[in-house]
PDB file of C-alpha atoms in Angstrom:
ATOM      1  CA  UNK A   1       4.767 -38.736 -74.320  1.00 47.00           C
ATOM      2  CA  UNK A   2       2.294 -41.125 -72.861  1.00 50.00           C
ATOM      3  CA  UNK A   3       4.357 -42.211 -70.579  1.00 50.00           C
ATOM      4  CA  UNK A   4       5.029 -38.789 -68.627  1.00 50.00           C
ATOM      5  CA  UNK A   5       1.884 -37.807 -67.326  1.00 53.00           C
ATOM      6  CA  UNK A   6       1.394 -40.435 -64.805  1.00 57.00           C
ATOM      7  CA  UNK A   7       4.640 -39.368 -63.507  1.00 57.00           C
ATOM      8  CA  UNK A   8       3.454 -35.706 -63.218  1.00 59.00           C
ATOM      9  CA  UNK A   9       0.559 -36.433 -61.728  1.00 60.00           C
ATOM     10  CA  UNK A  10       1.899 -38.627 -59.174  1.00 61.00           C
ATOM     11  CA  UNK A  11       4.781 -36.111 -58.823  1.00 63.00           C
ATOM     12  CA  UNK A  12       1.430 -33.386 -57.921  1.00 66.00           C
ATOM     13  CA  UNK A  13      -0.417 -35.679 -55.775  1.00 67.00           C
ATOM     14  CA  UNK A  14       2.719 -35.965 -53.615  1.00 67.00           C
ATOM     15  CA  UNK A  15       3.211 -32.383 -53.502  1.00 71.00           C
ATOM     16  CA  UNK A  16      -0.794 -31.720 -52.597  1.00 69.00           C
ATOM     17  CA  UNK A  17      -0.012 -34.654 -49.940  1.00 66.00           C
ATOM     18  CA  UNK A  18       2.737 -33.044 -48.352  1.00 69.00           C
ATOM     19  CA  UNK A  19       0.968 -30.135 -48.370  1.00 69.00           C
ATOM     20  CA  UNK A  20      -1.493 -31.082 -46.266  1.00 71.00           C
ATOM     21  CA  UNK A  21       0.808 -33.108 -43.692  1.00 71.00           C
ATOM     22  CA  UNK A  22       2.169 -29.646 -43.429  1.00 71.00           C
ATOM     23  CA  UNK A  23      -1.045 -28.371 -43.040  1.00 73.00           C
ATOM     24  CA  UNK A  24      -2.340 -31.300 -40.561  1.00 76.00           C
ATOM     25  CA  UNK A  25       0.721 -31.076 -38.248  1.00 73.00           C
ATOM     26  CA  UNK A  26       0.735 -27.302 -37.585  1.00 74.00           C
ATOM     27  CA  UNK A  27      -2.823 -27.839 -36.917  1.00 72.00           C
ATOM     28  CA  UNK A  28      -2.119 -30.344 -34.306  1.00 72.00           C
ATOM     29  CA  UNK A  29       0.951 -28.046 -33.368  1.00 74.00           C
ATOM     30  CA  UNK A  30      -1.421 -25.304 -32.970  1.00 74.00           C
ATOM     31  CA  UNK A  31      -4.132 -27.607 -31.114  1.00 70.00           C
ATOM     32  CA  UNK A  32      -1.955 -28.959 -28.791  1.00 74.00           C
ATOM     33  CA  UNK A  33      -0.506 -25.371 -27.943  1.00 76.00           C
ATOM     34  CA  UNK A  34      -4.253 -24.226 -27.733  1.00 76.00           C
ATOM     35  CA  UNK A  35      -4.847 -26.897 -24.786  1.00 76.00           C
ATOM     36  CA  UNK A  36      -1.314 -25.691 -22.655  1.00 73.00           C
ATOM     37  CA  UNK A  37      -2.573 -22.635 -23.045  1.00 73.00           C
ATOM     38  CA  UNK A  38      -5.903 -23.336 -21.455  1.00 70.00           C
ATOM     39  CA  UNK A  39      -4.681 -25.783 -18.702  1.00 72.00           C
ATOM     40  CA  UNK A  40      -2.448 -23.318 -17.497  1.00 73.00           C
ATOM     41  CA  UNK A  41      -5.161 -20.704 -17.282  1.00 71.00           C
ATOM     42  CA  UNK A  42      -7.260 -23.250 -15.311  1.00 72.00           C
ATOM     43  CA  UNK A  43      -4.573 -24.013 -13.402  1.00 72.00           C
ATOM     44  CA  UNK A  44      -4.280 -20.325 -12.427  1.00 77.00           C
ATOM     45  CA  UNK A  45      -7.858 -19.715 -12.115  1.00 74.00           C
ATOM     46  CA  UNK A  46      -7.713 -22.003  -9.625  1.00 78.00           C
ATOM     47  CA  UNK A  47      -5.135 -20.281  -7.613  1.00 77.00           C
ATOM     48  CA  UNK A  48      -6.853 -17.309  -7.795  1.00 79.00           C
ATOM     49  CA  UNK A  49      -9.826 -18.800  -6.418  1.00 82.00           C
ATOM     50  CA  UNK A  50      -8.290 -20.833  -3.759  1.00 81.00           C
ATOM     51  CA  UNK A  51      -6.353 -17.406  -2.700  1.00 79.00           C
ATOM     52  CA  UNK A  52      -9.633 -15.183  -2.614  1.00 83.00           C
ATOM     53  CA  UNK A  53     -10.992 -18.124  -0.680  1.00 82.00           C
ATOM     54  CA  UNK A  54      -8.319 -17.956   1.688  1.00 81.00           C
ATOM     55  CA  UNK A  55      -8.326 -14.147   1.984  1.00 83.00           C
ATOM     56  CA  UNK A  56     -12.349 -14.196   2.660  1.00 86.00           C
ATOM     57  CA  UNK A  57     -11.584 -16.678   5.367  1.00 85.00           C
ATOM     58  CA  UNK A  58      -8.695 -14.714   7.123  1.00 85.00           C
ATOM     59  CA  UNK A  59     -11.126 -11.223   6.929  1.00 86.00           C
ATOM     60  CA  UNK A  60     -14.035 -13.113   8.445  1.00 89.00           C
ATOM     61  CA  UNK A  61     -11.658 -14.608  11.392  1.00 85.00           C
ATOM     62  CA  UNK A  62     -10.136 -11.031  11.644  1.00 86.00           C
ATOM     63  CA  UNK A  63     -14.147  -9.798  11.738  1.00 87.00           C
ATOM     64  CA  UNK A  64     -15.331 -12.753  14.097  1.00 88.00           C
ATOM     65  CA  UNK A  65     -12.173 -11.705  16.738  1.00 85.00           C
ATOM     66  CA  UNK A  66     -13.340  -7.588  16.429  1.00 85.00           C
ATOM     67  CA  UNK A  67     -17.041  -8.034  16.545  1.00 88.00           C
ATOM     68  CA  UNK A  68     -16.246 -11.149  19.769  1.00 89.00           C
ATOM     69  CA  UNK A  69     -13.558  -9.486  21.645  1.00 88.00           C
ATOM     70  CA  UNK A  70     -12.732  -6.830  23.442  1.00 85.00           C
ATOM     71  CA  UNK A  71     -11.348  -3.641  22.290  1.00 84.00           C
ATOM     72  CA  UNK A  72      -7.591  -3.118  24.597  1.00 85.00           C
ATOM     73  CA  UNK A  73      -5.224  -0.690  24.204  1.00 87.00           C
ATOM     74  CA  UNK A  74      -3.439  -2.526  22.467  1.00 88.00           C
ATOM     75  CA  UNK A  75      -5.625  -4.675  20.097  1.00 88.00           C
ATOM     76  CA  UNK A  76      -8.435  -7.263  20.122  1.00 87.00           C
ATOM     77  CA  UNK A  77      -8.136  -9.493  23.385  1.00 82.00           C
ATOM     78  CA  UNK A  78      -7.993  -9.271  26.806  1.00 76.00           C
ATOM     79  CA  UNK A  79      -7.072  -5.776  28.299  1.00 70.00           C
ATOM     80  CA  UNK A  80      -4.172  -7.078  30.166  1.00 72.00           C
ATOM     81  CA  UNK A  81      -1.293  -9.209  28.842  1.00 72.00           C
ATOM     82  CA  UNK A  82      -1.003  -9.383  25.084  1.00 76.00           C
ATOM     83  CA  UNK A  83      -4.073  -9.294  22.736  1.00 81.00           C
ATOM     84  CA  UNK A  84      -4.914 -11.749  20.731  1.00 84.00           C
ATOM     85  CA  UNK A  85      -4.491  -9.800  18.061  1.00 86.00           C
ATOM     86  CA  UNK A  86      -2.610  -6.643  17.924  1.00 86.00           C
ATOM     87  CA  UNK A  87      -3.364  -3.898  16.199  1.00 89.00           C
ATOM     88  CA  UNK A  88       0.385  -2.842  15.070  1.00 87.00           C
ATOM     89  CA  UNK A  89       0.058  -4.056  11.541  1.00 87.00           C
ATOM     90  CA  UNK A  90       2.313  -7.431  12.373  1.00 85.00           C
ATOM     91  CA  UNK A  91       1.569 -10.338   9.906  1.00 88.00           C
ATOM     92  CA  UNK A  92      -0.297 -12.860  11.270  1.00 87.00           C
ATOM     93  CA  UNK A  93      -0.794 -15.996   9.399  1.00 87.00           C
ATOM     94  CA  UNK A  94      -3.277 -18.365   9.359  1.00 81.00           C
ATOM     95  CA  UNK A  95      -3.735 -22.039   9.469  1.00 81.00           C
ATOM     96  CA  UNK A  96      -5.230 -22.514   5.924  1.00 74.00           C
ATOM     97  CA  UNK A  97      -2.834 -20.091   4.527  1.00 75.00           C
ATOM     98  CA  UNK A  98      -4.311 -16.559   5.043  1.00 81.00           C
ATOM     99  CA  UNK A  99      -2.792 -13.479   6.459  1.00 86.00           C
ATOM    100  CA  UNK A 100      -4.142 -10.881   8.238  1.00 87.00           C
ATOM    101  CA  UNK A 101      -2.685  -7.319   9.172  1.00 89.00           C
ATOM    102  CA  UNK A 102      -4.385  -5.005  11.954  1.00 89.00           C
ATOM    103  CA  UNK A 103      -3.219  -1.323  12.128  1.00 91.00           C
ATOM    104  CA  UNK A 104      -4.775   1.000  14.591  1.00 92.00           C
ATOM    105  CA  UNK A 105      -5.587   4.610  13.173  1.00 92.00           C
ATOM    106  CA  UNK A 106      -4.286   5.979  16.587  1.00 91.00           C
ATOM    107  CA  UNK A 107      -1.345   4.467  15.831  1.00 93.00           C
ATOM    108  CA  UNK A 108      -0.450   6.501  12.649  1.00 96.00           C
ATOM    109  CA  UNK A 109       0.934   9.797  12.311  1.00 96.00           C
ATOM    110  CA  UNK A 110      -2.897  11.904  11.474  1.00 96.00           C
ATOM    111  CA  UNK A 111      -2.084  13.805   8.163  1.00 97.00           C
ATOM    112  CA  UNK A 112      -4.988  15.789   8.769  1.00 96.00           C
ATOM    113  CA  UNK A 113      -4.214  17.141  12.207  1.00 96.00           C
ATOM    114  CA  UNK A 114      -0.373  17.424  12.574  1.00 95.00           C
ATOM    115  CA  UNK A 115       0.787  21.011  13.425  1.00 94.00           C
ATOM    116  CA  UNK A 116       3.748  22.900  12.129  1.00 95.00           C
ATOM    117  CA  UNK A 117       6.178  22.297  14.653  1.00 94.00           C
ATOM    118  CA  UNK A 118       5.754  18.106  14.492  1.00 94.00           C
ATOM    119  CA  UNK A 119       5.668  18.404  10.517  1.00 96.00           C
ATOM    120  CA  UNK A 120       9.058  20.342  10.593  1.00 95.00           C
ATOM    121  CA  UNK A 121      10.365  17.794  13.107  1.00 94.00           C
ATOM    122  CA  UNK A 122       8.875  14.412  10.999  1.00 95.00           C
ATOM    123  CA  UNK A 123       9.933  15.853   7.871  1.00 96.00           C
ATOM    124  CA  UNK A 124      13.497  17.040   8.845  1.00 94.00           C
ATOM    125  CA  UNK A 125      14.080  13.403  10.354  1.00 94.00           C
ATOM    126  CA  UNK A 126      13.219  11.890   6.797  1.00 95.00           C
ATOM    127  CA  UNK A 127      15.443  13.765   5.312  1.00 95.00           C
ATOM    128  CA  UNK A 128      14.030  17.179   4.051  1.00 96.00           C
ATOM    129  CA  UNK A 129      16.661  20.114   4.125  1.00 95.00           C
ATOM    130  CA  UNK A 130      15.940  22.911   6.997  1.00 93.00           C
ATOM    131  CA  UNK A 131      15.818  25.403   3.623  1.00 94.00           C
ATOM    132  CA  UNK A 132      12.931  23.222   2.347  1.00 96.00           C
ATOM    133  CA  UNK A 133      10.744  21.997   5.216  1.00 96.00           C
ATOM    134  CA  UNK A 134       8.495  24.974   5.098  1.00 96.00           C
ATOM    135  CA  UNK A 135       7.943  25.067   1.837  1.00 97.00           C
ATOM    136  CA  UNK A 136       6.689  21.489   1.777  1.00 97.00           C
ATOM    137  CA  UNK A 137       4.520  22.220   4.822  1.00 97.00           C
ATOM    138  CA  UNK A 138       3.060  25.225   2.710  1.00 97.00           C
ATOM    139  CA  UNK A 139       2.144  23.090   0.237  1.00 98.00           C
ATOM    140  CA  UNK A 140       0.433  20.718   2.081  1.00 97.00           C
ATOM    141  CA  UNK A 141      -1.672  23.369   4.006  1.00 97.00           C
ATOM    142  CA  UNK A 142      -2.581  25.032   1.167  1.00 97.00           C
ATOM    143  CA  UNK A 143      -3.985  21.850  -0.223  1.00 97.00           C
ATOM    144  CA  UNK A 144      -5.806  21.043   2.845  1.00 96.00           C
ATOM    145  CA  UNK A 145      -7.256  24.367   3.971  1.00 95.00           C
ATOM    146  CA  UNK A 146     -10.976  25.928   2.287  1.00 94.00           C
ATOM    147  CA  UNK A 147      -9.553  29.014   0.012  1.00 94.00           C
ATOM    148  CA  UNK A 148      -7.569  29.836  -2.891  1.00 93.00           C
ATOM    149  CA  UNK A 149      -4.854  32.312  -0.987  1.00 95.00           C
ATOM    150  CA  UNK A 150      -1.333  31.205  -1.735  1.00 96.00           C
ATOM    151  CA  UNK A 151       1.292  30.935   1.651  1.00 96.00           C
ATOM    152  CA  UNK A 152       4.219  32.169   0.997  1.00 94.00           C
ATOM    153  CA  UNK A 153       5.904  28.734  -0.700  1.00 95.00           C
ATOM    154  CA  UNK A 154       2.360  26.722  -1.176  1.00 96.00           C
ATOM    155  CA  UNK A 155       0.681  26.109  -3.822  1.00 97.00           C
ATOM    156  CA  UNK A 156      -2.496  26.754  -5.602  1.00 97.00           C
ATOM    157  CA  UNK A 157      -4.673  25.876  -8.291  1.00 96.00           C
ATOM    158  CA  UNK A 158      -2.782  27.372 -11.336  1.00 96.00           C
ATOM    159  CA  UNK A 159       0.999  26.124  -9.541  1.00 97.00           C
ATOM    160  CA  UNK A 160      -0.871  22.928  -9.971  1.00 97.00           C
ATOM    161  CA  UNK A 161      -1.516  24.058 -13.784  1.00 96.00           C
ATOM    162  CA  UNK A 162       1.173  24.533 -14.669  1.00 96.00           C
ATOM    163  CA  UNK A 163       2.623  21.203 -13.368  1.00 95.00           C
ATOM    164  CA  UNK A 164      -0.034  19.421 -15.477  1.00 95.00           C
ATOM    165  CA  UNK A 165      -1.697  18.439 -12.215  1.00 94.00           C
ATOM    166  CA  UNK A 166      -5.005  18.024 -11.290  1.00 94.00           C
ATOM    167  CA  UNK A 167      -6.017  21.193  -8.609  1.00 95.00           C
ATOM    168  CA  UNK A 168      -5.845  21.077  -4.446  1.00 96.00           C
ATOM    169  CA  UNK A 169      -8.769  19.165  -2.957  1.00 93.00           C
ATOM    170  CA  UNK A 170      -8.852  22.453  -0.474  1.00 95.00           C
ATOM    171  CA  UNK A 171     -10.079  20.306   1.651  1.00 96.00           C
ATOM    172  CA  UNK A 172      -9.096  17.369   4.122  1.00 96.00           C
ATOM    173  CA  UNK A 173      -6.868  14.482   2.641  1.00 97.00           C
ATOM    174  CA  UNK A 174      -8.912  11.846   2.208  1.00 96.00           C
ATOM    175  CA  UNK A 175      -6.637   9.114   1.286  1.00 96.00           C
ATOM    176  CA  UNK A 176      -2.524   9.277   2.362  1.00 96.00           C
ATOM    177  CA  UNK A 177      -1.896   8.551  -1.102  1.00 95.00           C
ATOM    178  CA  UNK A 178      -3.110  12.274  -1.767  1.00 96.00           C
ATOM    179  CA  UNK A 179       0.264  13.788  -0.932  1.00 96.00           C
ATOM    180  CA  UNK A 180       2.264  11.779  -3.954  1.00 94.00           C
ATOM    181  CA  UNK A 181       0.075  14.701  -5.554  1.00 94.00           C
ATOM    182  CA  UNK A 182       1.301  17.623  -4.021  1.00 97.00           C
ATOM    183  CA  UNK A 183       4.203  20.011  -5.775  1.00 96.00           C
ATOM    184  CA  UNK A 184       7.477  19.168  -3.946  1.00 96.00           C
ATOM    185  CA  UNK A 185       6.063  16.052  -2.245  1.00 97.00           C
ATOM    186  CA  UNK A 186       5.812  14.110  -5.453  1.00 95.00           C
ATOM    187  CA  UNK A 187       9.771  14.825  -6.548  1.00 95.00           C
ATOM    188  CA  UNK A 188      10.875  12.681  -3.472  1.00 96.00           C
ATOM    189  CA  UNK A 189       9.159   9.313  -3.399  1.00 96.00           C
ATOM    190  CA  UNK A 190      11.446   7.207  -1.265  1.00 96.00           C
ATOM    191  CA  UNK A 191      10.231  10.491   1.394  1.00 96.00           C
ATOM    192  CA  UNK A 192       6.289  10.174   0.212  1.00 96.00           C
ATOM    193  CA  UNK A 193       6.381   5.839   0.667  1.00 96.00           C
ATOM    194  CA  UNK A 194       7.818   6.379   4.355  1.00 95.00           C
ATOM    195  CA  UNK A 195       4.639   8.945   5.399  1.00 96.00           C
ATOM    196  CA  UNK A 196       2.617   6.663   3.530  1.00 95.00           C
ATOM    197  CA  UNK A 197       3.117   4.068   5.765  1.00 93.00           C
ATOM    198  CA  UNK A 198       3.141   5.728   8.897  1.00 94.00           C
ATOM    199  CA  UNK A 199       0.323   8.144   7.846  1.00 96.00           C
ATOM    200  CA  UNK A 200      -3.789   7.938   8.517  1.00 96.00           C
ATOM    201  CA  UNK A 201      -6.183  10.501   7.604  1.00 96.00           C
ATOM    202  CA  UNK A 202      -7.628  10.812  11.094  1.00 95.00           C
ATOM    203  CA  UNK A 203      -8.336  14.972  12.348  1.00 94.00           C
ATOM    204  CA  UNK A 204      -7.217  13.732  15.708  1.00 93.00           C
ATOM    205  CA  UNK A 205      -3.811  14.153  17.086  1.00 91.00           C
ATOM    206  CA  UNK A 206      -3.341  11.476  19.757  1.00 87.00           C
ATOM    207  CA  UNK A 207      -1.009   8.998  19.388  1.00 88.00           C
ATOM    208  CA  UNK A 208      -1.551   5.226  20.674  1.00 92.00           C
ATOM    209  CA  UNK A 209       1.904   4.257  21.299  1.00 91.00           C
ATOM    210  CA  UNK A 210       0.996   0.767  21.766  1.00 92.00           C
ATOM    211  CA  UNK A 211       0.326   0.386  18.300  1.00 93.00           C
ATOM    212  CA  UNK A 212       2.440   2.875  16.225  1.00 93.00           C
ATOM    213  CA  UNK A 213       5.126   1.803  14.305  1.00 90.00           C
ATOM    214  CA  UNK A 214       8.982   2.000  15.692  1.00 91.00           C
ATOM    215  CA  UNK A 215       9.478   4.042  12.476  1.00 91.00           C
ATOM    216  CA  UNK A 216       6.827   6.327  13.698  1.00 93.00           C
ATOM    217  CA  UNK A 217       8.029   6.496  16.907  1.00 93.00           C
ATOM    218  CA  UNK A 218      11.783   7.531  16.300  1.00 92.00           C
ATOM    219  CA  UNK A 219      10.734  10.464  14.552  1.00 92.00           C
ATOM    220  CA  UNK A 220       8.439  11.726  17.407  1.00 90.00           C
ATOM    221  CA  UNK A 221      10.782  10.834  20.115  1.00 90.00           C
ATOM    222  CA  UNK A 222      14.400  12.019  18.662  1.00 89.00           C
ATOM    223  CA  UNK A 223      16.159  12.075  21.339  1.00 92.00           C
ATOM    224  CA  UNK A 224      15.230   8.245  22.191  1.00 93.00           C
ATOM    225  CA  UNK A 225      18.006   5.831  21.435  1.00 95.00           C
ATOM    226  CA  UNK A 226      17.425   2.493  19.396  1.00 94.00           C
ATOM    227  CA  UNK A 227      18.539   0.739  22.467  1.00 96.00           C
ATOM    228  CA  UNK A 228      15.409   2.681  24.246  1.00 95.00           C
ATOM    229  CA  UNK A 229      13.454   1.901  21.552  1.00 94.00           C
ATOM    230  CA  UNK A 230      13.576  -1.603  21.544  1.00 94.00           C
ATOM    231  CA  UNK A 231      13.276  -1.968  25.209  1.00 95.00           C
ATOM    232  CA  UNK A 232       9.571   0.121  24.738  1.00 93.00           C
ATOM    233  CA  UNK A 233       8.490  -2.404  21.976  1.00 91.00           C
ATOM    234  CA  UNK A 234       9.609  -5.248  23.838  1.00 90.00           C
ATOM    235  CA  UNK A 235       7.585  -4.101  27.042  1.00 90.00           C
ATOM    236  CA  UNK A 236       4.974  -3.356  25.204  1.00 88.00           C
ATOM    237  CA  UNK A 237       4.656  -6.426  23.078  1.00 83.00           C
ATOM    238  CA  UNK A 238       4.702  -8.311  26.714  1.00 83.00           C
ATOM    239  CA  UNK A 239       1.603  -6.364  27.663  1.00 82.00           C
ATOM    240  CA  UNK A 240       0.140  -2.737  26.220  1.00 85.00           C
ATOM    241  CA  UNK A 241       0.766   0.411  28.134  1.00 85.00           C
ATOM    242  CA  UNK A 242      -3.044   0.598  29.859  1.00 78.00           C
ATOM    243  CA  UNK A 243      -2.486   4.989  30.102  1.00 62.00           C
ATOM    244  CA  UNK A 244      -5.678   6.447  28.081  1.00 52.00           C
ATOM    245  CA  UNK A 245      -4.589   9.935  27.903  1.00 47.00           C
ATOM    246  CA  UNK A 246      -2.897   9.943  24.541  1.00 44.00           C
ATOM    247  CA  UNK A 247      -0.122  11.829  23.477  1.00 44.00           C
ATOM    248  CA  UNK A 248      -0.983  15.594  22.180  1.00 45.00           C
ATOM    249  CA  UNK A 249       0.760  18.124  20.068  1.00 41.00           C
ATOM    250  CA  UNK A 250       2.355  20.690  22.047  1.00 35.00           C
TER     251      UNK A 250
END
């Protein structure tokens, strides 16, 4: 009986030992995990940093060229022949890595200032049925204009209600992102991303065709063939149109 008790003991000590091995290399498991985890996040910090260094440095060239240069038809530069910079929201990058878009307002299709007859012709040529194009201009009107009277397919306050949606601003749009609010507007998104990005929330309806998109201009010029098209944005790329007059709503 003596004899066994060293033996249990020893057989404890090597369970207590093993134990905290165990213990020890999920520690070290753990630890080493620990420090992956935080070289990555430096690592990432400092791509974040180097990429808000590089976007600072392309808005202060874009700033430097604006506040330097003159103000063309067609962008910042020189009046005649191509701008230095051209304000048709092309990509432009820069030597350490920065990019830098330009898009003139008077370029953009003004959300805020677009009659009937256009917004029947725009909307039509993205795809909104003849039976339906009034009642999405309704609805944008109504949202736009001062009072609480309902056109005939608009909507008002309680429409938006009962759609769970937070009521008209009855009052200019004051971001393009405003119509993904509006009844019948929201239901088509691939319609709502196109007029994003041809839209501005200027009150002015002239149209700088040296600096709207081709997009843009298809829709206010149906009857112009791609062909036509692309001869007008290659002439214009090779110097802007110098006419001030604008293009109006008619």
């Amino acid at each position: 009986m003596r004899g066994v008790r060293p033996r249990r003991q020893q057989g404890y000590v090597l369970i207590v030992v093993l134990g905290a091995l165990v213990l020890i290399a999920l520690v070290a498991a753990r630890f080493a995990q620990r420090i992956d985890e935080l070289r990555a996040q430096t690592s990432s910090l400092q791509a974040q940093a180097q990429q808000r260094l590089a976007t600072g440095n392309a808005l202060a060239a874009a700033l430097y060229l604006v506040a330097t240069q003159t103000l063309g038809p067609g962008g910042v530069g020189p009046p005649i022949g191509e701008p230095l910079l051209v304000a048709d929201n092309r990509l432009y990058q820069l030597p350490d890595g920065g990019e830098v878009r330009l898009q003139d307002d008077r370029g953009l299709l003004p959300l805020n200032a677009v009659g009937r007859a256009q917004w029947r012709q725009i909307l039509a040529s993205l795809g909104v049925g003849t039976a339906e194009v009034d009642g999405w201009i309704d609805v944008l009107q109504d949202y736009q204009d001062t009072d609480s009277l309902k056109r005939l397919s608009g909507a008002e306050a309680p429409d938006y209600a009962a759609l769970g949606l937070p009521p008209p601003r009855n009052d200019w749009l004051i971001s393009v992102r405003e119509v993904n609010r509006l009844p019948l507007w929201r239901d088509r998104p691939t319609i709502v991303e196109a007029i994003e990005r041809i839209g501005s929330t200027s009150r002015f309806l002239v149209y700088n065709p040296n600096t709207a998109p081709i997009e843009l201009l298809a829709m206010l010029l149906p009857t112009a063939t791609p062909q036509q098209l692309e001869l007008f944005d290659t002439l214009r790329r090779r110097a802007p149109f110098q006419s001030r007059s604008g293009w109006r709503d008619t």
